[in-house]
CSV table of C-alpha atoms in Angstrom, one decimal:
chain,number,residue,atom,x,y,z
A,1,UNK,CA,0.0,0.0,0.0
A,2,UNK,CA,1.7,3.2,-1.1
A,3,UNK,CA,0.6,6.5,0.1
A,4,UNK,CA,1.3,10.0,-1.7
A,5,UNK,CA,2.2,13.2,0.3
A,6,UNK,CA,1.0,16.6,-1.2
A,7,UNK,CA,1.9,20.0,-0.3
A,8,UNK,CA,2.4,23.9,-1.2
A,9,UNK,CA,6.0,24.5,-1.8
A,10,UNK,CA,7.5,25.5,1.8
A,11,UNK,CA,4.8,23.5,3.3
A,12,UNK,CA,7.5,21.1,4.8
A,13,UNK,CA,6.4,17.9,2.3
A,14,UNK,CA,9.6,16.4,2.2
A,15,UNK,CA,10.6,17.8,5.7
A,16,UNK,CA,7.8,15.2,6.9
A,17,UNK,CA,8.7,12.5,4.4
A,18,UNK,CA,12.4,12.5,5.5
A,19,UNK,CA,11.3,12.5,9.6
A,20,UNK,CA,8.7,9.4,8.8
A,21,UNK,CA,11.8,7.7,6.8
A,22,UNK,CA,14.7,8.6,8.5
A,23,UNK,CA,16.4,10.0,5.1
A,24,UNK,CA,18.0,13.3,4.5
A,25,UNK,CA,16.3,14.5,1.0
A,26,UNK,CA,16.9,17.7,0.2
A,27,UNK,CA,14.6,20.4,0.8
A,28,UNK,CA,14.1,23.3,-1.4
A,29,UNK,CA,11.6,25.1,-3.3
A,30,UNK,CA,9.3,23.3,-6.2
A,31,UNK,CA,11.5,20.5,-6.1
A,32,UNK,CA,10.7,18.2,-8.7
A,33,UNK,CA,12.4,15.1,-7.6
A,34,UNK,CA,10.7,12.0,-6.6
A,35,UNK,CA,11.2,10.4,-3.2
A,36,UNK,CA,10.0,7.2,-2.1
A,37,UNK,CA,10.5,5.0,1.3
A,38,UNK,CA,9.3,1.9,2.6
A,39,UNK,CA,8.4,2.8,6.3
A,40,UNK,CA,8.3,0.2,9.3
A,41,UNK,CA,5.0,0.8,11.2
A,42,UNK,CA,5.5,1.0,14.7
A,43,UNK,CA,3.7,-1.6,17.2
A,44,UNK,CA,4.6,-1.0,20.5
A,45,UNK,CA,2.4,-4.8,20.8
A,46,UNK,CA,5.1,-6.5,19.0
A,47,UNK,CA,7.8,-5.3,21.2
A,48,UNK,CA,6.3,-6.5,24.3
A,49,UNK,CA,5.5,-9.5,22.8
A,50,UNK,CA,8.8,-10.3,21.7
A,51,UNK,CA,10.4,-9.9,25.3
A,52,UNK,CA,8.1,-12.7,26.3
A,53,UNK,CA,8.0,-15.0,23.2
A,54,UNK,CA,12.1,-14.2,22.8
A,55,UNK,CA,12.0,-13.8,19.4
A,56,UNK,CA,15.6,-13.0,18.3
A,57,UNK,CA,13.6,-10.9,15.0
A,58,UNK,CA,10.7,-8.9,14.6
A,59,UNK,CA,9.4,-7.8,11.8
A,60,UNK,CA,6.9,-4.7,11.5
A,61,UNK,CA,4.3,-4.4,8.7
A,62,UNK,CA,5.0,-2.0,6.2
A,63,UNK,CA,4.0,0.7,3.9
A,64,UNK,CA,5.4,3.1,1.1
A,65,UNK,CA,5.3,6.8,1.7
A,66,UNK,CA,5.9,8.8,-1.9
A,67,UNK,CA,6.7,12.4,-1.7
A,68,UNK,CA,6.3,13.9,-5.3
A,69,UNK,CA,5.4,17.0,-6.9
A,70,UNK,CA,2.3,17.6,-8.8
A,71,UNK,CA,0.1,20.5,-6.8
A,72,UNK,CA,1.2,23.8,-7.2
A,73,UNK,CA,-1.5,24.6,-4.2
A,74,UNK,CA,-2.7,27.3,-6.5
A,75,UNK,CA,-6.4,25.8,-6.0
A,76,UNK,CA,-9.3,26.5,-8.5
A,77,UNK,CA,-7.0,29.2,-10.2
A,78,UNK,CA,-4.0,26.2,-11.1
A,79,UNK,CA,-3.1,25.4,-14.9
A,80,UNK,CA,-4.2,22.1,-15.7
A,81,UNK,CA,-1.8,20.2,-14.9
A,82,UNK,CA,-0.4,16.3,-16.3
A,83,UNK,CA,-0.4,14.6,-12.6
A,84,UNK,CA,2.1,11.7,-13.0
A,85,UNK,CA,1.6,8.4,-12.5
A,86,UNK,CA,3.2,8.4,-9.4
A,87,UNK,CA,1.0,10.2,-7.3
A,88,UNK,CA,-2.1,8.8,-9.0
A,89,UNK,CA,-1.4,5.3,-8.2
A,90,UNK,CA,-1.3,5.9,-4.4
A,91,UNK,CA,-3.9,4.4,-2.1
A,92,UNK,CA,-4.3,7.3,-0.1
A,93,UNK,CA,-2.9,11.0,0.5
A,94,UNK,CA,-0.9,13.0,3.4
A,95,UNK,CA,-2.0,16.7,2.7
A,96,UNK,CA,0.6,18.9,4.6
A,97,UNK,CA,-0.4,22.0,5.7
A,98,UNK,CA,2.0,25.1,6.6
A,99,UNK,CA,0.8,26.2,10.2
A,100,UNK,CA,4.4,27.2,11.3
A,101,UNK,CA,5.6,30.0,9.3
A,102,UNK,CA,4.5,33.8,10.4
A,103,UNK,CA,1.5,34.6,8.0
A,104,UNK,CA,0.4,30.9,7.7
A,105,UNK,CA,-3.2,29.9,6.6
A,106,UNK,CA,-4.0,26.1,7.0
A,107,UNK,CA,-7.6,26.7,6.3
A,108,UNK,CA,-6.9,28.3,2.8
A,109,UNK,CA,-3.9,26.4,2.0
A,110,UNK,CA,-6.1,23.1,2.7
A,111,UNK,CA,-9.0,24.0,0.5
A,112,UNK,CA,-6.4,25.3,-2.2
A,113,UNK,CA,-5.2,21.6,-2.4
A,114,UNK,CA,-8.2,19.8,-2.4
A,115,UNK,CA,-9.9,22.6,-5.2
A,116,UNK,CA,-6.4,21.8,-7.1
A,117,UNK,CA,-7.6,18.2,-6.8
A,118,UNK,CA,-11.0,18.6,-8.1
A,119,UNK,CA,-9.6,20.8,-11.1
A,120,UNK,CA,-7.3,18.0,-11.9
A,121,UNK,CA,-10.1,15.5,-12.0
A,122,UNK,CA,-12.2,17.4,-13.8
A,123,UNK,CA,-10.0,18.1,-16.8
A,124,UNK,CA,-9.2,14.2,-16.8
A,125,UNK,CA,-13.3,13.2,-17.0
A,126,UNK,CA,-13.7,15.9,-19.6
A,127,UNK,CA,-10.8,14.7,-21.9
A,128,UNK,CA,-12.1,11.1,-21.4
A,129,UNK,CA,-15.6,11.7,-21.7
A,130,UNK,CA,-14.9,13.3,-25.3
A,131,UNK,CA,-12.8,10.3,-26.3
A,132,UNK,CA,-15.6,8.2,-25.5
A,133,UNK,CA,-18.4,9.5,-27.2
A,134,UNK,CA,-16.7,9.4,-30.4
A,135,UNK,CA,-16.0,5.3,-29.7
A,136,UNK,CA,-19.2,4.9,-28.7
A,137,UNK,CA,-21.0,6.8,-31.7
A,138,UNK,CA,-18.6,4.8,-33.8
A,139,UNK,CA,-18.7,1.3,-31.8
A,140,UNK,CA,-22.0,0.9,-29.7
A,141,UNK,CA,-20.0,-0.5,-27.3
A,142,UNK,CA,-22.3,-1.2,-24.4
A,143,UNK,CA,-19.4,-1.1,-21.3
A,144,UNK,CA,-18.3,1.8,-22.7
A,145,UNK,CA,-21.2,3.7,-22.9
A,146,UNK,CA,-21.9,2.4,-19.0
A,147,UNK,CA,-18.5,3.9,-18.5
A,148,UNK,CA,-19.5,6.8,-20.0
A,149,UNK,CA,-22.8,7.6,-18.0
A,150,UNK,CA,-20.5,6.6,-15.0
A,151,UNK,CA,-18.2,9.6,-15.9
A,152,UNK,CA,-20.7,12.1,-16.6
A,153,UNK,CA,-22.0,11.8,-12.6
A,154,UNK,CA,-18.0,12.3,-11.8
A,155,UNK,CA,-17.8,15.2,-13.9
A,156,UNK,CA,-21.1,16.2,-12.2
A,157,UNK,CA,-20.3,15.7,-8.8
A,158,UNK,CA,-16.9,17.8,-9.8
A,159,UNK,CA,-18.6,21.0,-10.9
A,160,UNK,CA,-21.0,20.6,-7.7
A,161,UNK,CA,-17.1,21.4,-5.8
A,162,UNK,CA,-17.6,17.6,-4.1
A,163,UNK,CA,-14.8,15.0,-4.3
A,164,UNK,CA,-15.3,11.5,-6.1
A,165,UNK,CA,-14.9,10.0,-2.9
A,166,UNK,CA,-18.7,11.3,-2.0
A,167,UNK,CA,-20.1,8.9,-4.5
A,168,UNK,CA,-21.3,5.4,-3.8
A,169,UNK,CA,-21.0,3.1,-6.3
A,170,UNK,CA,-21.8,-1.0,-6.4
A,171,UNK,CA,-18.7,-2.8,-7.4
A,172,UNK,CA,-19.0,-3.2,-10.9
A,173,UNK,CA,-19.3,0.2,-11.4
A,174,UNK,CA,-16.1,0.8,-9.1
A,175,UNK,CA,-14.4,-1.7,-11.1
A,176,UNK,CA,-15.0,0.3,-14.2
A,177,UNK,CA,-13.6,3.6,-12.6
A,178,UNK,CA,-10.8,2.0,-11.0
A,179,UNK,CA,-8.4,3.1,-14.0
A,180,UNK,CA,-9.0,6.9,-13.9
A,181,UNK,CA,-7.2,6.5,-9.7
A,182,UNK,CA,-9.0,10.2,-9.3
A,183,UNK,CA,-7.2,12.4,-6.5
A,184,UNK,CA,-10.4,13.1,-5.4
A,185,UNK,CA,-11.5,9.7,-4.9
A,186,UNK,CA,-8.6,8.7,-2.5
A,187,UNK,CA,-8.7,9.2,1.7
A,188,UNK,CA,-6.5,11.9,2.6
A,189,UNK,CA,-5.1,12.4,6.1
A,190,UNK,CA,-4.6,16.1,6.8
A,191,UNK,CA,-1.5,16.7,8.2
A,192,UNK,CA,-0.9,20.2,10.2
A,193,UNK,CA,2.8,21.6,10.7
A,194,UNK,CA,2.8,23.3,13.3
A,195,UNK,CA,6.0,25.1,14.9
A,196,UNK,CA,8.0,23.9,18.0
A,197,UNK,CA,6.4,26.3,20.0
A,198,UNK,CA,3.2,25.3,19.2
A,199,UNK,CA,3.9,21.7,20.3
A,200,UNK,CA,2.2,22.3,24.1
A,201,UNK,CA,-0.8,23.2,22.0
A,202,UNK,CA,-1.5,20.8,20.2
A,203,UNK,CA,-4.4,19.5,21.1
A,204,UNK,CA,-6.1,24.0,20.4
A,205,UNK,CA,-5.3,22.8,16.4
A,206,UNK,CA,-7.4,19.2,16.9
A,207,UNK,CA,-10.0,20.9,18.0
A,208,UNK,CA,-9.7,23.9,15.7
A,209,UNK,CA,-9.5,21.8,12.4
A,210,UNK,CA,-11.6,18.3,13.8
A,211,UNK,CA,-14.6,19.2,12.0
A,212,UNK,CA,-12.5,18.3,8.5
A,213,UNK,CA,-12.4,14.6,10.0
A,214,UNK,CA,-14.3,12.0,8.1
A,215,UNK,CA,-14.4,8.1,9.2
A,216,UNK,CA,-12.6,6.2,6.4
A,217,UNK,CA,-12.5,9.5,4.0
A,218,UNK,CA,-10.3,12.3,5.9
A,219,UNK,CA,-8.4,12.0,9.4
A,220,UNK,CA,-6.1,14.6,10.5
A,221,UNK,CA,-2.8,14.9,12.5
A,222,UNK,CA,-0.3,17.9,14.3
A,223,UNK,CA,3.4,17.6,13.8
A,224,UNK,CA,5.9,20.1,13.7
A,225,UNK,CA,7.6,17.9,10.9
A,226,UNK,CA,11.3,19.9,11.1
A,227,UNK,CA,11.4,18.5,15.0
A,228,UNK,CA,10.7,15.1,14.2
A,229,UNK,CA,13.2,15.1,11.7
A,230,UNK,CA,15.7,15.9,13.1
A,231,UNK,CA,15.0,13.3,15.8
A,232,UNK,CA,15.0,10.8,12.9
A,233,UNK,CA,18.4,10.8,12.6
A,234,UNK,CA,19.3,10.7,16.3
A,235,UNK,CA,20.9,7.8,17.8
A,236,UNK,CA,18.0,6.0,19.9
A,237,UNK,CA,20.0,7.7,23.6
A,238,UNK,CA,20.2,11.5,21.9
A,239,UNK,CA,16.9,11.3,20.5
A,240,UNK,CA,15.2,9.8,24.2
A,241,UNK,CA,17.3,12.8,25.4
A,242,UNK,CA,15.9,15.3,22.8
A,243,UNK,CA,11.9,13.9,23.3
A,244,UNK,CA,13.0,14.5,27.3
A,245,UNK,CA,13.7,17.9,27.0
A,246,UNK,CA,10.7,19.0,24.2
A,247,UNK,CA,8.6,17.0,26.8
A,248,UNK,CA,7.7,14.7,23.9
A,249,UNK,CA,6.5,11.2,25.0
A,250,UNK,CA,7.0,9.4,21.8
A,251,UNK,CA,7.8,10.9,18.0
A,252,UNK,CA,4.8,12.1,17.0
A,253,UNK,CA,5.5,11.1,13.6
A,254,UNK,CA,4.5,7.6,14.5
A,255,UNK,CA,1.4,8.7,15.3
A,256,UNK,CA,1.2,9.9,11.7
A,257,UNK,CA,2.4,6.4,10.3
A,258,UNK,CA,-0.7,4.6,12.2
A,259,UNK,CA,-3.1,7.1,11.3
A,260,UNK,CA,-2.2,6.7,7.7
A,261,UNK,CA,-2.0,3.1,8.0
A,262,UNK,CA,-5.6,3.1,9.5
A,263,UNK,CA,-6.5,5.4,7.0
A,264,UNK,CA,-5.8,2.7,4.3
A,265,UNK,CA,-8.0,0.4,5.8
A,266,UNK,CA,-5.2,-1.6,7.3
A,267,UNK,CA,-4.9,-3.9,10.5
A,268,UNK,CA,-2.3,-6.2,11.5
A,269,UNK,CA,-2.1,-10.0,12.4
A,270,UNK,CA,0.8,-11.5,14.4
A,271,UNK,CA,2.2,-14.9,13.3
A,272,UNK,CA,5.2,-16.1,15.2
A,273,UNK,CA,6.9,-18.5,13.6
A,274,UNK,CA,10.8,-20.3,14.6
A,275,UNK,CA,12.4,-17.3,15.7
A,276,UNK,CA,10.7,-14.8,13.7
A,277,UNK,CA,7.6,-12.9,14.8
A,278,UNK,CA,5.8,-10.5,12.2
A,279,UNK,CA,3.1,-8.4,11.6
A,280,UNK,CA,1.0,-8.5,8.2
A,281,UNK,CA,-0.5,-5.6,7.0
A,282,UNK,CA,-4.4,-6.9,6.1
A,283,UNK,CA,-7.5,-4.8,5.0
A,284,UNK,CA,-10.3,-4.7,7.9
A,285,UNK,CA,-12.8,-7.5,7.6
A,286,UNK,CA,-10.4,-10.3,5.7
A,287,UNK,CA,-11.7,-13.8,6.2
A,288,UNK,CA,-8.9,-15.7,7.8
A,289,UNK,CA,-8.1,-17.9,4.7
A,290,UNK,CA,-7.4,-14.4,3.0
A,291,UNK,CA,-4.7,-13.4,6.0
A,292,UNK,CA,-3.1,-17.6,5.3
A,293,UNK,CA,-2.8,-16.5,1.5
A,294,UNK,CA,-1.0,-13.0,2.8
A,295,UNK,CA,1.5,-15.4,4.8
A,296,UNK,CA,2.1,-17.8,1.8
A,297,UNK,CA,-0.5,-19.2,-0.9
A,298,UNK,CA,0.7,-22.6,0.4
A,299,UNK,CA,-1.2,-21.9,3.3
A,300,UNK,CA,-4.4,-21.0,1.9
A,301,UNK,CA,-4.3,-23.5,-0.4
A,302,UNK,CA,-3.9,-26.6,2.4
A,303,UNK,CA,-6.0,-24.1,4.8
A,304,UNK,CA,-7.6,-26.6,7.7
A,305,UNK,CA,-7.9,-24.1,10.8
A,306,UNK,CA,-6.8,-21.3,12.0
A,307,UNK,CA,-5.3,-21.0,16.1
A,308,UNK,CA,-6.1,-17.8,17.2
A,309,UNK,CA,-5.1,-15.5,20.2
A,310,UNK,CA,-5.8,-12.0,21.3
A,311,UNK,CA,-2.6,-9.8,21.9
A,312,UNK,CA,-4.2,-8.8,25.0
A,313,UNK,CA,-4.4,-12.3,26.4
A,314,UNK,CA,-1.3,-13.3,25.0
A,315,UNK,CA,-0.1,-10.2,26.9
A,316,UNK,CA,-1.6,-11.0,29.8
A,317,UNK,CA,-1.5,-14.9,30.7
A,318,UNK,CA,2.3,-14.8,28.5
A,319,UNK,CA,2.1,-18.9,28.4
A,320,UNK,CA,0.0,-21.3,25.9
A,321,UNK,CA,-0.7,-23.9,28.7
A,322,UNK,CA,-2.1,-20.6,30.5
A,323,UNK,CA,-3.9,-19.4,27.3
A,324,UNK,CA,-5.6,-22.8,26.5
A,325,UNK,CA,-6.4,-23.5,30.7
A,326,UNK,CA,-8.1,-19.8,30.4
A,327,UNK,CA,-9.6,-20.9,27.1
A,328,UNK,CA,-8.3,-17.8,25.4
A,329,UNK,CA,-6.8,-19.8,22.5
A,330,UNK,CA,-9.8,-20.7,20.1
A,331,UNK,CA,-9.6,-22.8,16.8
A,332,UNK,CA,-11.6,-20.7,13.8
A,333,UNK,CA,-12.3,-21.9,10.4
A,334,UNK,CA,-11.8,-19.7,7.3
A,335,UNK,CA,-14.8,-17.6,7.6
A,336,UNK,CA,-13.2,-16.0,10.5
A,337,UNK,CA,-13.0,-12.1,10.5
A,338,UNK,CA,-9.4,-11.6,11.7
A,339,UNK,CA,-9.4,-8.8,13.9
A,340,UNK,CA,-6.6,-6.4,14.6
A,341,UNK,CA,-3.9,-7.6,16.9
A,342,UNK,CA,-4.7,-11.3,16.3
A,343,UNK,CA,-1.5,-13.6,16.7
A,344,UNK,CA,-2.3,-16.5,14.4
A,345,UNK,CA,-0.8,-20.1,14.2
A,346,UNK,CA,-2.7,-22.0,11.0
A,347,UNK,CA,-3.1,-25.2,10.2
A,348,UNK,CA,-2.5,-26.7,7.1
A,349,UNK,CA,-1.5,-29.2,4.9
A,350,UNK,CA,-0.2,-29.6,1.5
């Protein structure tokens, strides 16, 4: 799962892409490089599981953050612009905000992105739409003419100022759209940058800017993205130091990786296996022979059962002759609806 982050110039894009990844980029103005990272996502769960299981390597689920350019944050008033394939192809997109710098607007710049967005996706219906009514007046093609009505209530819902993502559709017709990978149609997780001495409050921009929040469509975050950088690179004692004196419990960056990882829909099951425990990165509401095909198709193929424990019990009674006596350790078959934090041992043969 891959997810784009979008900004003005100077809105500290890349500033928050190199403090989620750890990497030094350079930062200037309308940069047009390309930066991409694959990004641990932190679990506090696995680490205290791995102290009692002893497993000499844990491995975190992961996801890729992309930081390319695109927007010019220019909103309804932007050239049309050819947005690369790049940033289309993401599953989801981190919207940074300037908060930080004397002057800022985060309410404007916000709006200009997501009006830069709808522009965008408007000129790409219209294009296709015309392409399509010739093919159809020459063809009669029946699917494409479906597709056709399909993008007319896009382009509709466009000039109405609404995103793609407001739209309901039944699967086929998603299936259909799936192609075009709108900007609009994709969950975004605002993400504020706020300066250092902002940090204490933190919780004053929440509540200013929680009304944008939107279950499964919109989230949003505070991170003064130039800190957390720079704790990035620290070795783990300077940076514990560093948090210490900022009064920071934990990099709030990390908090940004989960809420984007939520944001895509994602939970995690546990497997430990020999000395190796792992979590898998799953969509919310896979069916448990779905999560043995994400571990190896072998799996899912010779699927019998699956063993399945709570992190929390695990956690708590640390033994399996204490989990089974407590009859926290269930058998489930492969309708089962993995839920997040599952540890999982299948069963199968081949």
């Amino acid at each position: 799962m891959k997810l784009g982050i979008v900004g003005k110039p100077q809105s500290g894009k890349t500033t928050l892409f190199n403090a989620a990844s750890g990497r030094q980029e350079h930062v200037g103005d309308f940069s047009q490089a390309v930066h991409r990272a694959v990004i641990k996502v932190p679990d506090e769960r696995l680490d205290k599981l791995a102290v009692i299981v002893k497993s000499p390597k844990v491995t975190h689920a992961e996801i890729e953050f992309l930081d390319a350019p695109g927007l010019t944050g220019h909103g309804r008033q932007a050239a049309p612009l050819e947005i690369g394939p790049e940033l289309r192809q993401t599953d989801a997109l981190i919207l940074v905000a300037d908060a930080f710098s004397p002057g800022a607007a985060p309410s404007r710049d916000i709006q200009d992105l997501l009006d830069e967005m709808l522009l965008t996706d408007q000129v790409l219906v219209e294009g296709s739409i015309a392409r399509k009514e010739k093919h159809v007046k020459l063809t009669g093609d029946k699917t494409e003419a479906r597709e056709m009505h399909l993008l007319h209530k896009v382009l509709e819902t466009l000039e109405q100022q609404k995103q793609v993502i407001d739209l309901e559709w039944p699967d086929d017709d998603t299936r259909l759209l799936r192609g075009y990978m709108f900007l609009t149609q994709k969950p975004k997780l605002i993400a504020l940058n706020i300066a250092e001495a902002e940090l204490p409050q933190a919780g004053q921009w929440y509540q200013r800017f929680g009304h944008l929040v939107q279950a499964g469509r919109c989230d949003l975050t505070v991170v003064c993205a130039r800190i957390e950088a720079e704790l990035a690179v620290l070795a783990p004692e300077e940076r514990q130091a560093f948090m210490t004196e900022l009064g920071i419990a934990a990099p709030t960056v990390e908090h940004l990786i989960r809420k984007a990882y939520s944001l895509l829909g994602l939970i995690s099951f546990i497997t430990v296996e020999g000395p190796e425990m792992r979590a898998w990165p799953i969509k919310k509401g896979t069916h448990t022979l779905q999560a043995a095909g994400a571990v190896h198709s072998d799996i899912e193929r010779g699927f019998i059962r699956a063993e399945v424990t709570a992190c929390e019990d695990y956690l708590s009674y640390q033994t399996h002759a204490a989990l089974k006596a407590a009859g926290k350790t269930r058998l489930e078959g492969k309708d089962y609806i993995v839920r997040d934090g599952d540890i999982i041992r299948f069963r199968f043969n081949v």
